[in-house]
PDB file of C-alpha atoms in Angstrom:
ATOM      1  CA  UNK Y   1      43.257 -33.106 -69.242  1.00  0.00           C
ATOM      2  CA  UNK Y   2      39.968 -35.500 -69.460  1.00  0.00           C
ATOM      3  CA  UNK Y   3      38.863 -36.897 -66.433  1.00  0.00           C
ATOM      4  CA  UNK Y   4      39.199 -40.550 -67.869  1.00  0.00           C
ATOM      5  CA  UNK Y   5      41.422 -41.455 -70.412  1.00  0.00           C
ATOM      6  CA  UNK Y   6      42.698 -44.579 -71.915  1.00  0.00           C
ATOM      7  CA  UNK Y   7      45.679 -45.962 -73.736  1.00  0.00           C
ATOM      8  CA  UNK Y   8      46.132 -46.579 -76.527  1.00  0.00           C
ATOM      9  CA  UNK Y   9      44.199 -45.216 -78.837  1.00  0.00           C
ATOM     10  CA  UNK Y  10      44.870 -47.476 -81.329  1.00  0.00           C
ATOM     11  CA  UNK Y  11      45.774 -51.041 -81.579  1.00  0.00           C
ATOM     12  CA  UNK Y  12      46.320 -52.938 -83.795  1.00  0.00           C
ATOM     13  CA  UNK Y  13      47.653 -57.238 -83.326  1.00  0.00           C
ATOM     14  CA  UNK Y  14      47.661 -60.132 -85.023  1.00  0.00           C
ATOM     15  CA  UNK Y  15      45.033 -63.268 -84.208  1.00  0.00           C
ATOM     16  CA  UNK Y  16      45.972 -65.198 -80.887  1.00  0.00           C
ATOM     17  CA  UNK Y  17      47.874 -61.616 -78.996  1.00  0.00           C
ATOM     18  CA  UNK Y  18      47.666 -60.622 -75.592  1.00  0.00           C
ATOM     19  CA  UNK Y  19      45.886 -57.296 -75.355  1.00  0.00           C
ATOM     20  CA  UNK Y  20      46.323 -54.657 -72.589  1.00  0.00           C
ATOM     21  CA  UNK Y  21      44.213 -51.941 -72.909  1.00  0.00           C
ATOM     22  CA  UNK Y  22      44.507 -48.748 -70.048  1.00  0.00           C
ATOM     23  CA  UNK Y  23      42.545 -46.723 -68.153  1.00  0.00           C
ATOM     24  CA  UNK Y  24      43.104 -43.821 -65.511  1.00  0.00           C
ATOM     25  CA  UNK Y  25      40.823 -41.324 -64.474  1.00  0.00           C
ATOM     26  CA  UNK Y  26      41.196 -38.492 -62.035  1.00  0.00           C
ATOM     27  CA  UNK Y  27      37.652 -38.651 -60.416  1.00  0.00           C
ATOM     28  CA  UNK Y  28      36.222 -40.187 -57.568  1.00  0.00           C
ATOM     29  CA  UNK Y  29      34.337 -42.639 -58.404  1.00  0.00           C
ATOM     30  CA  UNK Y  30      31.397 -46.094 -57.526  1.00  0.00           C
ATOM     31  CA  UNK Y  31      31.910 -47.932 -60.308  1.00  0.00           C
ATOM     32  CA  UNK Y  32      33.783 -48.133 -63.316  1.00  0.00           C
ATOM     33  CA  UNK Y  33      32.585 -50.255 -66.515  1.00  0.00           C
ATOM     34  CA  UNK Y  34      34.595 -51.172 -69.394  1.00  0.00           C
ATOM     35  CA  UNK Y  35      32.170 -51.158 -72.527  1.00  0.00           C
ATOM     36  CA  UNK Y  36      32.816 -52.711 -76.173  1.00  0.00           C
ATOM     37  CA  UNK Y  37      31.114 -51.308 -79.212  1.00  0.00           C
ATOM     38  CA  UNK Y  38      31.361 -52.835 -82.244  1.00  0.00           C
ATOM     39  CA  UNK Y  39      30.746 -50.774 -85.933  1.00  0.00           C
ATOM     40  CA  UNK Y  40      26.801 -50.321 -86.058  1.00  0.00           C
ATOM     41  CA  UNK Y  41      26.887 -48.218 -83.005  1.00  0.00           C
ATOM     42  CA  UNK Y  42      25.526 -51.386 -80.263  1.00  0.00           C
ATOM     43  CA  UNK Y  43      27.369 -50.882 -76.829  1.00  0.00           C
ATOM     44  CA  UNK Y  44      27.935 -54.024 -75.098  1.00  0.00           C
ATOM     45  CA  UNK Y  45      28.449 -53.520 -70.822  1.00  0.00           C
ATOM     46  CA  UNK Y  46      31.513 -56.481 -70.725  1.00  0.00           C
ATOM     47  CA  UNK Y  47      31.942 -55.977 -67.121  1.00  0.00           C
ATOM     48  CA  UNK Y  48      31.301 -53.427 -64.033  1.00  0.00           C
ATOM     49  CA  UNK Y  49      33.695 -52.971 -61.113  1.00  0.00           C
ATOM     50  CA  UNK Y  50      34.645 -51.462 -58.120  1.00  0.00           C
ATOM     51  CA  UNK Y  51      37.553 -53.113 -56.581  1.00  0.00           C
ATOM     52  CA  UNK Y  52      39.338 -56.454 -57.418  1.00  0.00           C
ATOM     53  CA  UNK Y  53      39.512 -58.233 -60.422  1.00  0.00           C
ATOM     54  CA  UNK Y  54      36.948 -59.962 -62.759  1.00  0.00           C
ATOM     55  CA  UNK Y  55      37.024 -62.946 -65.945  1.00  0.00           C
ATOM     56  CA  UNK Y  56      34.556 -63.731 -68.487  1.00  0.00           C
ATOM     57  CA  UNK Y  57      35.761 -65.707 -71.085  1.00  0.00           C
ATOM     58  CA  UNK Y  58      39.016 -64.393 -72.381  1.00  0.00           C
ATOM     59  CA  UNK Y  59      38.618 -61.224 -71.276  1.00  0.00           C
ATOM     60  CA  UNK Y  60      39.413 -59.735 -67.752  1.00  0.00           C
ATOM     61  CA  UNK Y  61      39.451 -56.392 -66.653  1.00  0.00           C
ATOM     62  CA  UNK Y  62      41.075 -55.399 -63.104  1.00  0.00           C
ATOM     63  CA  UNK Y  63      40.872 -52.018 -60.828  1.00  0.00           C
ATOM     64  CA  UNK Y  64      43.775 -50.228 -58.878  1.00  0.00           C
ATOM     65  CA  UNK Y  65      41.905 -48.256 -56.804  1.00  0.00           C
ATOM     66  CA  UNK Y  66      44.341 -46.422 -54.947  1.00  0.00           C
ATOM     67  CA  UNK Y  67      46.243 -45.613 -58.162  1.00  0.00           C
ATOM     68  CA  UNK Y  68      42.717 -44.120 -60.035  1.00  0.00           C
ATOM     69  CA  UNK Y  69      43.899 -47.019 -62.890  1.00  0.00           C
ATOM     70  CA  UNK Y  70      41.835 -49.682 -64.673  1.00  0.00           C
ATOM     71  CA  UNK Y  71      42.766 -52.478 -67.642  1.00  0.00           C
ATOM     72  CA  UNK Y  72      41.358 -54.663 -69.722  1.00  0.00           C
ATOM     73  CA  UNK Y  73      42.853 -57.673 -71.383  1.00  0.00           C
ATOM     74  CA  UNK Y  74      42.001 -60.174 -73.887  1.00  0.00           C
ATOM     75  CA  UNK Y  75      43.856 -63.374 -74.444  1.00  0.00           C
ATOM     76  CA  UNK Y  76      44.150 -65.378 -77.309  1.00  0.00           C
ATOM     77  CA  UNK Y  77      42.559 -62.436 -79.656  1.00  0.00           C
ATOM     78  CA  UNK Y  78      40.370 -63.195 -82.404  1.00  0.00           C
ATOM     79  CA  UNK Y  79      39.385 -61.102 -84.824  1.00  0.00           C
ATOM     80  CA  UNK Y  80      35.537 -60.374 -83.756  1.00  0.00           C
ATOM     81  CA  UNK Y  81      37.312 -59.087 -80.664  1.00  0.00           C
ATOM     82  CA  UNK Y  82      37.956 -55.916 -83.061  1.00  0.00           C
ATOM     83  CA  UNK Y  83      35.285 -53.173 -81.522  1.00  0.00           C
ATOM     84  CA  UNK Y  84      36.153 -50.067 -79.944  1.00  0.00           C
ATOM     85  CA  UNK Y  85      36.773 -50.474 -76.126  1.00  0.00           C
ATOM     86  CA  UNK Y  86      35.295 -47.778 -73.838  1.00  0.00           C
ATOM     87  CA  UNK Y  87      36.311 -46.832 -70.105  1.00  0.00           C
ATOM     88  CA  UNK Y  88      33.311 -45.744 -67.774  1.00  0.00           C
ATOM     89  CA  UNK Y  89      33.309 -44.349 -64.573  1.00  0.00           C
ATOM     90  CA  UNK Y  90      29.951 -43.604 -62.121  1.00  0.00           C
ATOM     91  CA  UNK Y  91      31.035 -40.367 -60.337  1.00  0.00           C
ATOM     92  CA  UNK Y  92      28.297 -39.349 -58.001  1.00  0.00           C
ATOM     93  CA  UNK Y  93      25.692 -38.088 -59.948  1.00  0.00           C
ATOM     94  CA  UNK Y  94      26.963 -38.580 -63.839  1.00  0.00           C
ATOM     95  CA  UNK Y  95      29.086 -40.941 -65.968  1.00  0.00           C
ATOM     96  CA  UNK Y  96      31.861 -40.036 -67.941  1.00  0.00           C
ATOM     97  CA  UNK Y  97      33.400 -41.658 -70.783  1.00  0.00           C
ATOM     98  CA  UNK Y  98      36.550 -42.309 -72.434  1.00  0.00           C
ATOM     99  CA  UNK Y  99      37.572 -41.766 -75.574  1.00  0.00           C
ATOM    100  CA  UNK Y 100      37.952 -45.031 -76.556  1.00  0.00           C
ATOM    101  CA  UNK Y 101      40.735 -47.908 -78.067  1.00  0.00           C
ATOM    102  CA  UNK Y 102      39.867 -49.036 -81.494  1.00  0.00           C
ATOM    103  CA  UNK Y 103      41.023 -52.761 -81.381  1.00  0.00           C
ATOM    104  CA  UNK Y 104      41.820 -54.088 -84.475  1.00  0.00           C
ATOM    105  CA  UNK Y 105      42.801 -57.779 -84.643  1.00  0.00           C
ATOM    106  CA  UNK Y 106      44.090 -59.216 -88.096  1.00  0.00           C
ATOM    107  CA  UNK Y 107      43.694 -63.037 -88.700  1.00  0.00           C
TER     108      UNK Y 107
ATOM    109  CA  UNK T   1      13.748 -61.945 -72.718  1.00  0.00           C
ATOM    110  CA  UNK T   2      14.158 -58.403 -74.412  1.00  0.00           C
ATOM    111  CA  UNK T   3      16.514 -56.103 -74.784  1.00  0.00           C
ATOM    112  CA  UNK T   4      16.496 -52.219 -74.561  1.00  0.00           C
ATOM    113  CA  UNK T   5      14.168 -51.231 -77.420  1.00  0.00           C
ATOM    114  CA  UNK T   6      14.632 -47.563 -78.831  1.00  0.00           C
ATOM    115  CA  UNK T   7      12.745 -45.973 -81.893  1.00  0.00           C
ATOM    116  CA  UNK T   8      13.106 -45.011 -84.834  1.00  0.00           C
ATOM    117  CA  UNK T   9      16.475 -46.005 -85.298  1.00  0.00           C
ATOM    118  CA  UNK T  10      17.715 -43.857 -88.442  1.00  0.00           C
ATOM    119  CA  UNK T  11      15.965 -39.988 -87.862  1.00  0.00           C
ATOM    120  CA  UNK T  12      16.631 -36.857 -90.655  1.00  0.00           C
ATOM    121  CA  UNK T  13      15.051 -34.158 -89.149  1.00  0.00           C
ATOM    122  CA  UNK T  14      15.556 -30.601 -90.659  1.00  0.00           C
ATOM    123  CA  UNK T  15      16.849 -27.532 -88.528  1.00  0.00           C
ATOM    124  CA  UNK T  16      14.856 -25.676 -85.779  1.00  0.00           C
ATOM    125  CA  UNK T  17      12.261 -28.979 -85.432  1.00  0.00           C
ATOM    126  CA  UNK T  18      11.863 -30.692 -82.776  1.00  0.00           C
ATOM    127  CA  UNK T  19      12.420 -34.630 -82.160  1.00  0.00           C
ATOM    128  CA  UNK T  20      11.357 -37.504 -79.635  1.00  0.00           C
ATOM    129  CA  UNK T  21      13.186 -40.658 -79.102  1.00  0.00           C
ATOM    130  CA  UNK T  22      11.930 -43.585 -76.919  1.00  0.00           C
ATOM    131  CA  UNK T  23      13.437 -45.984 -75.928  1.00  0.00           C
ATOM    132  CA  UNK T  24      11.992 -49.543 -73.789  1.00  0.00           C
ATOM    133  CA  UNK T  25      14.018 -51.088 -70.310  1.00  0.00           C
ATOM    134  CA  UNK T  26      14.163 -54.612 -70.129  1.00  0.00           C
ATOM    135  CA  UNK T  27      11.431 -55.777 -68.390  1.00  0.00           C
ATOM    136  CA  UNK T  28      11.497 -55.280 -64.585  1.00  0.00           C
ATOM    137  CA  UNK T  29      14.821 -52.295 -64.959  1.00  0.00           C
ATOM    138  CA  UNK T  30      13.103 -48.724 -63.206  1.00  0.00           C
ATOM    139  CA  UNK T  31      16.949 -46.964 -63.743  1.00  0.00           C
ATOM    140  CA  UNK T  32      16.707 -46.097 -67.804  1.00  0.00           C
ATOM    141  CA  UNK T  33      19.610 -42.881 -69.063  1.00  0.00           C
ATOM    142  CA  UNK T  34      20.354 -41.459 -72.081  1.00  0.00           C
ATOM    143  CA  UNK T  35      23.351 -41.112 -74.223  1.00  0.00           C
ATOM    144  CA  UNK T  36      24.637 -38.548 -77.206  1.00  0.00           C
ATOM    145  CA  UNK T  37      27.371 -39.982 -79.116  1.00  0.00           C
ATOM    146  CA  UNK T  38      29.514 -37.659 -81.998  1.00  0.00           C
ATOM    147  CA  UNK T  39      32.809 -38.372 -83.431  1.00  0.00           C
ATOM    148  CA  UNK T  40      34.911 -35.163 -82.083  1.00  0.00           C
ATOM    149  CA  UNK T  41      33.087 -35.724 -78.097  1.00  0.00           C
ATOM    150  CA  UNK T  42      32.426 -38.988 -78.250  1.00  0.00           C
ATOM    151  CA  UNK T  43      29.484 -40.519 -75.743  1.00  0.00           C
ATOM    152  CA  UNK T  44      28.702 -37.689 -73.065  1.00  0.00           C
ATOM    153  CA  UNK T  45      25.901 -38.813 -70.919  1.00  0.00           C
ATOM    154  CA  UNK T  46      22.911 -36.560 -71.154  1.00  0.00           C
ATOM    155  CA  UNK T  47      20.576 -38.034 -68.374  1.00  0.00           C
ATOM    156  CA  UNK T  48      19.233 -41.096 -66.119  1.00  0.00           C
ATOM    157  CA  UNK T  49      15.797 -41.442 -64.852  1.00  0.00           C
ATOM    158  CA  UNK T  50      14.506 -43.778 -62.544  1.00  0.00           C
ATOM    159  CA  UNK T  51      10.979 -43.951 -61.407  1.00  0.00           C
ATOM    160  CA  UNK T  52       9.916 -41.293 -63.063  1.00  0.00           C
ATOM    161  CA  UNK T  53      12.372 -38.823 -61.462  1.00  0.00           C
ATOM    162  CA  UNK T  54      15.252 -37.476 -63.311  1.00  0.00           C
ATOM    163  CA  UNK T  55      17.977 -38.137 -61.157  1.00  0.00           C
ATOM    164  CA  UNK T  56      20.914 -37.295 -62.513  1.00  0.00           C
ATOM    165  CA  UNK T  57      21.465 -34.431 -65.335  1.00  0.00           C
ATOM    166  CA  UNK T  58      24.615 -33.906 -67.868  1.00  0.00           C
ATOM    167  CA  UNK T  59      26.133 -30.683 -69.084  1.00  0.00           C
ATOM    168  CA  UNK T  60      23.511 -30.187 -72.091  1.00  0.00           C
ATOM    169  CA  UNK T  61      21.291 -27.433 -72.906  1.00  0.00           C
ATOM    170  CA  UNK T  62      17.730 -26.730 -72.134  1.00  0.00           C
ATOM    171  CA  UNK T  63      16.821 -27.951 -75.629  1.00  0.00           C
ATOM    172  CA  UNK T  64      17.293 -31.308 -74.706  1.00  0.00           C
ATOM    173  CA  UNK T  65      14.726 -33.025 -71.955  1.00  0.00           C
ATOM    174  CA  UNK T  66      13.201 -36.643 -71.333  1.00  0.00           C
ATOM    175  CA  UNK T  67      10.542 -37.777 -68.977  1.00  0.00           C
ATOM    176  CA  UNK T  68       9.578 -41.205 -67.656  1.00  0.00           C
ATOM    177  CA  UNK T  69       6.801 -43.255 -68.167  1.00  0.00           C
ATOM    178  CA  UNK T  70       4.940 -45.414 -65.558  1.00  0.00           C
ATOM    179  CA  UNK T  71       6.427 -48.588 -66.963  1.00  0.00           C
ATOM    180  CA  UNK T  72       9.311 -47.008 -66.975  1.00  0.00           C
ATOM    181  CA  UNK T  73       9.438 -46.841 -70.546  1.00  0.00           C
ATOM    182  CA  UNK T  74      11.679 -43.300 -71.928  1.00  0.00           C
ATOM    183  CA  UNK T  75      11.700 -40.592 -74.527  1.00  0.00           C
ATOM    184  CA  UNK T  76      13.849 -38.336 -74.409  1.00  0.00           C
ATOM    185  CA  UNK T  77      12.675 -34.203 -76.810  1.00  0.00           C
ATOM    186  CA  UNK T  78      15.181 -32.213 -78.469  1.00  0.00           C
ATOM    187  CA  UNK T  79      13.535 -28.721 -79.621  1.00  0.00           C
ATOM    188  CA  UNK T  80      15.245 -26.261 -81.837  1.00  0.00           C
ATOM    189  CA  UNK T  81      17.228 -28.746 -83.374  1.00  0.00           C
ATOM    190  CA  UNK T  82      20.856 -27.499 -84.415  1.00  0.00           C
ATOM    191  CA  UNK T  83      23.584 -29.288 -86.673  1.00  0.00           C
ATOM    192  CA  UNK T  84      26.054 -30.096 -84.165  1.00  0.00           C
ATOM    193  CA  UNK T  85      22.618 -32.445 -82.979  1.00  0.00           C
ATOM    194  CA  UNK T  86      23.282 -34.912 -85.257  1.00  0.00           C
ATOM    195  CA  UNK T  87      24.604 -37.672 -83.571  1.00  0.00           C
ATOM    196  CA  UNK T  88      24.045 -41.395 -82.112  1.00  0.00           C
ATOM    197  CA  UNK T  89      21.574 -41.441 -79.285  1.00  0.00           C
ATOM    198  CA  UNK T  90      21.931 -44.135 -76.800  1.00  0.00           C
ATOM    199  CA  UNK T  91      19.622 -45.172 -73.808  1.00  0.00           C
ATOM    200  CA  UNK T  92      20.527 -47.730 -71.380  1.00  0.00           C
ATOM    201  CA  UNK T  93      18.052 -49.517 -68.759  1.00  0.00           C
ATOM    202  CA  UNK T  94      19.317 -50.967 -65.247  1.00  0.00           C
ATOM    203  CA  UNK T  95      18.656 -52.065 -61.912  1.00  0.00           C
ATOM    204  CA  UNK T  96      20.121 -52.840 -58.756  1.00  0.00           C
ATOM    205  CA  UNK T  97      19.223 -56.705 -59.353  1.00  0.00           C
ATOM    206  CA  UNK T  98      21.943 -56.522 -62.123  1.00  0.00           C
ATOM    207  CA  UNK T  99      24.207 -54.973 -59.612  1.00  0.00           C
ATOM    208  CA  UNK T 100      23.340 -51.637 -62.276  1.00  0.00           C
ATOM    209  CA  UNK T 101      25.795 -52.844 -64.959  1.00  0.00           C
ATOM    210  CA  UNK T 102      23.717 -50.815 -67.931  1.00  0.00           C
ATOM    211  CA  UNK T 103      22.079 -52.633 -70.990  1.00  0.00           C
ATOM    212  CA  UNK T 104      22.457 -50.274 -74.484  1.00  0.00           C
ATOM    213  CA  UNK T 105      19.878 -50.099 -76.753  1.00  0.00           C
ATOM    214  CA  UNK T 106      20.968 -49.891 -80.221  1.00  0.00           C
ATOM    215  CA  UNK T 107      20.676 -46.642 -80.591  1.00  0.00           C
ATOM    216  CA  UNK T 108      18.897 -43.865 -82.486  1.00  0.00           C
ATOM    217  CA  UNK T 109      21.447 -41.788 -85.541  1.00  0.00           C
ATOM    218  CA  UNK T 110      19.547 -38.925 -85.994  1.00  0.00           C
ATOM    219  CA  UNK T 111      20.790 -36.712 -89.017  1.00  0.00           C
ATOM    220  CA  UNK T 112      19.895 -32.635 -88.353  1.00  0.00           C
ATOM    221  CA  UNK T 113      19.751 -31.196 -92.110  1.00  0.00           C
TER     222      UNK T 113
END
């Protein structure tokens, strides 16, 4: 079992829909990261969380430390949101990545 | 403000050769970390440097090594290249001033033939 599990693996939605991507982890962490990777490889760090909730524009990230679970929400989704979203956790001396969720927003 | 710069962007090498990749962090960032991304394994942590010292290391063979210079620029070296080393190699820099959030470079795509 992977230490960081994401769901769903793939998600296709219509423009305007509310999107939720989930991340569960099994290790003790100091922080959780949400990353966005567009075709071509460039990675953008969206959020770094250690508790609670953060919002940036149409993106919201939440984390529940007790349940070892985090969610990334996208409101009013747009085709430019199409990308791979990766959850990663900082554990002691390393960072562990989930396999990513491939999101495709249809116009 | 310049971002994280990785050079070269693309590289083709032959099995058995060695390769050196470079990463220049954002000015003022003292922590540089390296990652390997392959279709099969996804993103994996290679190592992290802070103030010229390797702080952490992932589960990679000794053929993978790195170093950091006094200006925080970092290099990673892979010796005796294998076909399986073909991957996108990413580096990221971070700073306590950004609460240790990461800024990634665009990566170096290495193909071993």
